[in-house]
CSV table of C-alpha atoms in Angstrom, one decimal:
chain,number,residue,atom,x,y,z
A,398,UNK,CA,20.5,-19.1,1.1
A,399,UNK,CA,17.4,-19.5,3.2
A,400,UNK,CA,15.2,-16.4,3.6
A,401,UNK,CA,15.1,-14.7,7.0
A,402,UNK,CA,11.8,-14.8,8.9
A,403,UNK,CA,9.9,-11.5,9.0
A,404,UNK,CA,10.0,-9.7,12.3
A,405,UNK,CA,6.8,-9.5,14.4
A,406,UNK,CA,6.6,-5.9,13.6
A,407,UNK,CA,6.7,-6.6,9.9
A,408,UNK,CA,3.9,-9.1,10.3
A,409,UNK,CA,1.8,-6.5,12.1
A,410,UNK,CA,2.3,-3.6,9.7
A,411,UNK,CA,-0.7,-3.2,7.5
A,412,UNK,CA,-0.6,-2.5,3.8
A,413,UNK,CA,-3.2,-3.3,1.2
A,414,UNK,CA,-2.1,-6.9,1.2
A,415,UNK,CA,-0.7,-7.4,4.7
A,416,UNK,CA,-2.5,-8.1,7.9
A,417,UNK,CA,-2.4,-6.9,11.4
A,418,UNK,CA,-2.5,-9.5,14.2
A,419,UNK,CA,-6.1,-10.7,14.7
A,420,UNK,CA,-8.5,-9.3,17.2
A,421,UNK,CA,-9.8,-11.9,19.7
A,422,UNK,CA,-12.8,-13.9,18.7
A,423,UNK,CA,-13.8,-14.6,22.2
A,424,UNK,CA,-16.1,-12.5,24.4
A,425,UNK,CA,-13.9,-10.5,26.9
A,426,UNK,CA,-14.4,-11.0,30.6
A,427,UNK,CA,-15.7,-7.9,32.5
A,428,UNK,CA,-12.3,-7.0,33.8
A,429,UNK,CA,-10.7,-6.9,30.3
A,430,UNK,CA,-10.4,-3.4,28.8
A,431,UNK,CA,-11.1,-2.8,25.1
A,432,UNK,CA,-9.3,-0.8,22.5
A,433,UNK,CA,-12.3,-0.8,20.1
A,434,UNK,CA,-15.5,-2.6,19.0
A,435,UNK,CA,-16.3,-3.4,15.4
A,436,UNK,CA,-19.9,-4.3,14.8
A,437,UNK,CA,-20.0,-5.3,18.5
A,438,UNK,CA,-16.9,-7.5,18.3
A,439,UNK,CA,-14.1,-6.5,20.6
A,440,UNK,CA,-10.5,-5.7,20.1
A,441,UNK,CA,-8.8,-6.2,23.4
A,442,UNK,CA,-6.7,-3.4,24.8
A,443,UNK,CA,-4.0,-5.9,25.7
A,444,UNK,CA,-3.7,-7.1,22.1
A,445,UNK,CA,-3.5,-3.5,20.8
A,446,UNK,CA,-0.9,-2.6,23.4
A,447,UNK,CA,1.2,-5.7,22.5
A,448,UNK,CA,1.3,-4.6,18.9
A,449,UNK,CA,2.2,-1.0,19.8
A,450,UNK,CA,5.0,-2.3,22.0
A,451,UNK,CA,6.4,-4.3,19.1
A,452,UNK,CA,6.7,-1.1,17.0
A,453,UNK,CA,8.0,0.8,20.0
A,454,UNK,CA,10.8,-1.7,20.5
A,455,UNK,CA,11.6,-1.5,16.8
A,456,UNK,CA,11.9,2.2,16.9
A,457,UNK,CA,14.2,2.0,20.0
A,458,UNK,CA,16.4,-0.6,18.1
A,459,UNK,CA,16.7,2.0,15.3
A,460,UNK,CA,18.1,4.5,17.8
A,461,UNK,CA,15.1,6.8,18.0
A,462,UNK,CA,14.7,8.6,21.3
A,463,UNK,CA,11.1,7.9,22.1
A,464,UNK,CA,11.1,10.8,24.6
A,465,UNK,CA,12.0,13.3,21.9
A,466,UNK,CA,9.5,15.3,19.9
A,467,UNK,CA,10.2,13.1,16.9
A,468,UNK,CA,9.9,10.0,18.9
A,469,UNK,CA,6.6,11.0,20.4
A,470,UNK,CA,5.2,11.9,17.0
A,471,UNK,CA,6.3,8.5,15.7
A,472,UNK,CA,4.6,6.7,18.6
A,473,UNK,CA,1.4,8.7,18.0
A,474,UNK,CA,1.4,7.7,14.4
A,475,UNK,CA,2.1,4.0,15.3
A,476,UNK,CA,-0.8,4.0,17.7
A,477,UNK,CA,-3.2,5.3,15.1
A,478,UNK,CA,-2.0,2.9,12.4
A,479,UNK,CA,-2.1,-0.1,14.6
A,480,UNK,CA,-5.6,0.5,15.7
A,481,UNK,CA,-6.9,1.2,12.2
A,482,UNK,CA,-5.0,-1.9,11.0
A,483,UNK,CA,-6.7,-4.1,13.6
A,484,UNK,CA,-10.1,-2.6,12.7
A,485,UNK,CA,-9.4,-3.4,9.0
A,486,UNK,CA,-8.4,-6.9,9.8
A,487,UNK,CA,-11.5,-7.5,11.9
A,488,UNK,CA,-13.7,-6.1,9.2
A,489,UNK,CA,-12.1,-8.4,6.7
A,490,UNK,CA,-12.5,-11.4,8.9
A,491,UNK,CA,-16.2,-10.5,9.5
A,492,UNK,CA,-16.7,-10.3,5.7
A,493,UNK,CA,-15.0,-13.6,5.2
A,494,UNK,CA,-17.2,-15.2,7.8
A,495,UNK,CA,-20.3,-13.9,6.1
A,496,UNK,CA,-19.1,-15.5,2.8
A,497,UNK,CA,-18.3,-18.8,4.5
A,498,UNK,CA,-14.5,-18.5,4.1
A,499,UNK,CA,-12.6,-20.5,6.8
A,500,UNK,CA,-8.9,-21.5,7.0
A,501,UNK,CA,-8.3,-25.1,8.1
A,502,UNK,CA,-5.8,-26.1,10.7
A,503,UNK,CA,-4.0,-28.1,7.9
A,504,UNK,CA,-3.5,-24.9,5.9
A,505,UNK,CA,-2.0,-23.2,9.0
A,506,UNK,CA,0.1,-26.3,9.8
A,507,UNK,CA,1.5,-26.2,6.3
A,508,UNK,CA,2.6,-22.5,6.6
A,509,UNK,CA,4.1,-23.1,10.0
A,510,UNK,CA,6.2,-26.0,8.6
A,511,UNK,CA,7.3,-24.0,5.6
A,512,UNK,CA,8.5,-21.2,8.0
A,513,UNK,CA,10.3,-23.6,10.2
A,514,UNK,CA,12.2,-24.9,7.2
A,515,UNK,CA,12.9,-21.4,6.1
A,516,UNK,CA,14.9,-20.6,9.2
A,517,UNK,CA,16.5,-24.1,9.4
A,518,UNK,CA,14.9,-26.1,12.2
A,519,UNK,CA,12.4,-25.9,15.1
A,520,UNK,CA,14.9,-24.7,17.7
A,521,UNK,CA,15.8,-21.7,15.5
A,522,UNK,CA,12.1,-21.0,14.9
A,523,UNK,CA,11.3,-21.2,18.6
A,524,UNK,CA,14.2,-18.8,19.3
A,525,UNK,CA,12.9,-16.4,16.7
A,526,UNK,CA,9.4,-16.5,18.3
A,527,UNK,CA,11.0,-15.8,21.7
A,528,UNK,CA,13.0,-12.9,20.3
A,529,UNK,CA,9.8,-11.4,19.0
A,530,UNK,CA,7.7,-12.1,22.1
A,531,UNK,CA,5.5,-14.5,20.3
A,532,UNK,CA,4.1,-17.9,21.2
A,533,UNK,CA,3.3,-20.6,18.7
A,534,UNK,CA,-0.3,-19.9,19.4
A,535,UNK,CA,0.3,-16.2,18.6
A,536,UNK,CA,2.0,-17.1,15.4
A,537,UNK,CA,-0.6,-19.5,14.2
A,538,UNK,CA,-3.3,-16.8,14.8
A,539,UNK,CA,-1.3,-14.4,12.8
A,540,UNK,CA,-0.9,-16.9,10.0
A,541,UNK,CA,-4.6,-17.7,10.0
A,542,UNK,CA,-5.5,-14.0,9.8
A,543,UNK,CA,-3.0,-13.5,7.0
A,544,UNK,CA,-4.5,-16.4,5.0
A,545,UNK,CA,-8.0,-15.0,5.5
A,546,UNK,CA,-6.9,-11.6,4.5
A,547,UNK,CA,-5.2,-13.0,1.4
A,548,UNK,CA,-8.2,-15.0,0.4
A,549,UNK,CA,-10.5,-12.0,0.7
A,550,UNK,CA,-8.0,-9.9,-1.2
A,551,UNK,CA,-8.1,-12.3,-4.1
A,552,UNK,CA,-11.9,-12.6,-4.0
A,553,UNK,CA,-12.5,-8.8,-3.9
A,554,UNK,CA,-9.9,-8.1,-6.7
A,555,UNK,CA,-10.9,-11.1,-8.9
A,556,UNK,CA,-12.6,-8.8,-11.5
A,557,UNK,CA,-9.6,-6.4,-11.8
A,558,UNK,CA,-8.7,-6.2,-15.5
A,559,UNK,CA,-5.4,-7.4,-16.9
A,560,UNK,CA,-5.5,-4.8,-19.7
A,561,UNK,CA,-6.6,-1.2,-20.1
A,562,UNK,CA,-6.5,1.8,-22.4
A,563,UNK,CA,-3.0,3.3,-22.2
A,564,UNK,CA,-1.1,6.2,-23.7
A,565,UNK,CA,2.5,6.5,-24.6
A,566,UNK,CA,3.8,10.0,-24.0
A,567,UNK,CA,6.9,12.1,-23.8
A,568,UNK,CA,7.1,15.3,-21.9
A,569,UNK,CA,9.3,18.2,-20.9
A,570,UNK,CA,9.1,19.4,-17.3
A,571,UNK,CA,10.0,23.0,-16.6
A,572,UNK,CA,10.4,24.9,-13.4
A,573,UNK,CA,8.5,28.1,-14.3
A,574,UNK,CA,5.5,28.9,-16.5
A,575,UNK,CA,7.5,31.5,-18.4
A,576,UNK,CA,10.2,29.0,-19.2
A,577,UNK,CA,7.5,26.5,-20.3
A,578,UNK,CA,5.8,28.9,-22.6
A,579,UNK,CA,9.1,29.8,-24.2
A,580,UNK,CA,9.8,26.1,-24.8
A,581,UNK,CA,6.3,25.6,-26.2
A,582,UNK,CA,6.9,28.5,-28.6
A,583,UNK,CA,10.0,26.8,-29.8
A,584,UNK,CA,8.1,23.5,-30.4
A,585,UNK,CA,5.4,25.3,-32.3
A,586,UNK,CA,8.1,26.9,-34.5
A,587,UNK,CA,9.3,23.4,-35.4
A,588,UNK,CA,11.7,22.7,-32.6
A,589,UNK,CA,12.7,19.1,-31.9
A,590,UNK,CA,10.8,17.7,-28.9
A,591,UNK,CA,13.4,15.1,-27.9
A,592,UNK,CA,16.3,17.5,-28.2
A,593,UNK,CA,14.6,20.2,-26.1
A,594,UNK,CA,13.7,17.6,-23.5
A,595,UNK,CA,17.3,16.4,-23.3
A,596,UNK,CA,18.5,20.0,-23.0
A,597,UNK,CA,15.9,21.6,-20.7
A,598,UNK,CA,13.7,19.1,-18.9
A,599,UNK,CA,13.9,19.0,-15.1
A,600,UNK,CA,12.9,15.4,-14.9
A,601,UNK,CA,16.1,13.4,-14.6
A,602,UNK,CA,14.2,10.0,-15.1
A,603,UNK,CA,13.1,10.9,-18.6
A,604,UNK,CA,15.5,13.6,-19.8
A,605,UNK,CA,18.1,11.3,-21.3
A,606,UNK,CA,15.4,9.5,-23.3
A,607,UNK,CA,14.2,12.7,-24.8
A,608,UNK,CA,11.3,12.9,-22.3
A,609,UNK,CA,9.9,9.5,-23.1
A,610,UNK,CA,7.6,8.4,-20.2
A,611,UNK,CA,6.5,5.2,-21.7
A,612,UNK,CA,3.0,3.7,-21.4
A,613,UNK,CA,0.6,4.3,-18.6
A,614,UNK,CA,-3.1,3.8,-17.9
A,615,UNK,CA,-5.5,6.1,-16.1
A,616,UNK,CA,-6.3,5.9,-12.4
A,617,UNK,CA,-3.0,4.6,-10.9
A,618,UNK,CA,-1.5,7.9,-9.8
A,619,UNK,CA,1.5,7.3,-12.0
A,620,UNK,CA,1.4,10.9,-13.2
A,621,UNK,CA,0.0,14.1,-11.6
A,622,UNK,CA,-3.8,14.1,-12.1
A,623,UNK,CA,-3.7,17.3,-14.3
A,624,UNK,CA,-1.0,15.7,-16.5
A,625,UNK,CA,-2.9,12.4,-16.8
A,626,UNK,CA,-6.1,14.2,-17.9
A,627,UNK,CA,-4.2,16.3,-20.4
A,628,UNK,CA,-2.4,13.2,-21.8
A,629,UNK,CA,-5.5,11.2,-22.4
A,630,UNK,CA,-7.2,14.2,-24.1
A,631,UNK,CA,-4.5,14.4,-26.8
A,632,UNK,CA,-4.6,13.0,-30.3
A,633,UNK,CA,-1.7,10.9,-31.5
A,634,UNK,CA,1.1,13.3,-32.6
A,635,UNK,CA,-0.5,16.3,-30.8
A,636,UNK,CA,1.4,18.5,-28.4
A,637,UNK,CA,-0.3,19.9,-25.3
A,638,UNK,CA,-0.5,23.4,-24.0
A,639,UNK,CA,1.5,24.1,-20.8
A,640,UNK,CA,0.0,22.0,-18.0
A,641,UNK,CA,0.6,23.3,-14.4
A,642,UNK,CA,1.1,20.8,-11.6
A,643,UNK,CA,2.6,20.7,-8.1
A,644,UNK,CA,5.9,19.5,-9.6
A,645,UNK,CA,6.2,22.2,-12.2
A,646,UNK,CA,5.0,22.9,-15.7
A,647,UNK,CA,4.6,20.1,-18.3
A,648,UNK,CA,4.5,20.0,-22.1
A,649,UNK,CA,3.3,16.7,-23.4
A,650,UNK,CA,3.3,14.9,-26.7
A,651,UNK,CA,1.2,11.8,-27.4
A,652,UNK,CA,3.2,9.2,-29.3
A,653,UNK,CA,0.7,6.3,-29.2
A,654,UNK,CA,-2.6,5.2,-27.8
A,655,UNK,CA,-3.7,1.6,-27.2
A,656,UNK,CA,-7.3,0.9,-26.2
A,657,UNK,CA,-6.6,-2.5,-24.6
A,658,UNK,CA,-2.9,-2.8,-23.7
A,659,UNK,CA,-1.8,-5.4,-21.2
A,660,UNK,CA,-1.0,-4.0,-17.7
A,661,UNK,CA,2.4,-4.8,-16.3
A,662,UNK,CA,2.4,-7.0,-13.1
A,663,UNK,CA,3.2,-3.9,-11.1
A,664,UNK,CA,0.3,-2.0,-12.6
A,665,UNK,CA,-2.0,-4.9,-12.0
A,666,UNK,CA,-0.9,-5.1,-8.3
A,667,UNK,CA,-1.4,-1.4,-7.8
A,668,UNK,CA,-4.9,-1.6,-9.3
A,669,UNK,CA,-5.7,-4.5,-7.1
A,670,UNK,CA,-4.5,-2.6,-4.0
A,671,UNK,CA,-6.6,0.4,-4.9
A,672,UNK,CA,-9.6,-1.9,-5.5
A,673,UNK,CA,-9.2,-3.6,-2.1
A,674,UNK,CA,-8.6,-0.2,-0.4
A,675,UNK,CA,-11.9,1.0,-1.8
A,676,UNK,CA,-13.7,-2.2,-0.6
A,677,UNK,CA,-12.3,-1.7,2.9
A,678,UNK,CA,-13.6,1.9,2.9
A,679,UNK,CA,-17.0,0.5,2.0
A,680,UNK,CA,-16.8,-2.0,4.9
A,681,UNK,CA,-15.8,0.8,7.3
A,682,UNK,CA,-18.6,3.1,6.1
A,683,UNK,CA,-21.2,0.4,6.7
A,684,UNK,CA,-19.8,-0.8,10.0
A,685,UNK,CA,-20.4,0.4,13.6
A,686,UNK,CA,-16.9,1.2,14.9
A,687,UNK,CA,-16.2,2.3,18.4
A,688,UNK,CA,-12.7,3.5,19.1
A,689,UNK,CA,-12.1,3.3,22.9
A,690,UNK,CA,-8.5,4.4,23.2
A,691,UNK,CA,-6.7,7.7,22.7
A,692,UNK,CA,-4.2,7.4,19.9
A,693,UNK,CA,-2.9,11.0,19.7
């Protein structure tokens, strides 16, 4: 089964590893309006509005009434996200240019041919482009930006470690502080942690395993921050005091600690995305960014 091509909207949606469509590299003519300038380089209003229109069409296709309060709120969010994504993309391309990174026509050609094969043939590919209001030139520009973004992502995150200190914990999550203190008293009197977790914990994902959360490192937001701090402060075999969080009241027990445990692929990717997001924030802080359209 051949994979479906992504929609134009999917290609434009930014995440830590996805790109928005590129801002124009050419100098705009006097009559061309701008959506933003990034270090003096323009983002054309027409390009910005085209991306917003793609999202707007997708929302309409999903049955959302764009004139409703919900629809207007969704459109305002889209306008903000599209503009910030285009700014991020341009900042990334500017950084790539400073480092001498360029994508050859041959690399773009290879990606285009792969995508043509994915949908079957050139006629189906051209129909897909037409359905998404894209020309081949548009698509090649999107691919080039995507390749630049991917290259910079790998360069910026090259030093991200593949292992880290991790702890293996189990916990009991209670709704009220009073309930948590009662359970802690039972544990201190010799109660069985796993049995109490199976009986009383509010966390359905760990309850059946006796509260076993498994291994996790610091800094990936896999646990509430207060709980993470408490977990890493414990000695092996030690049970925590009651730890309050926005989700309820935790009692933790540290089962194991490994100072250099391999990170799972998902953890590595999350760490890379956080690293790249911080790098982007540094680029934004150092840049001169002029936003020339209202997005609210």
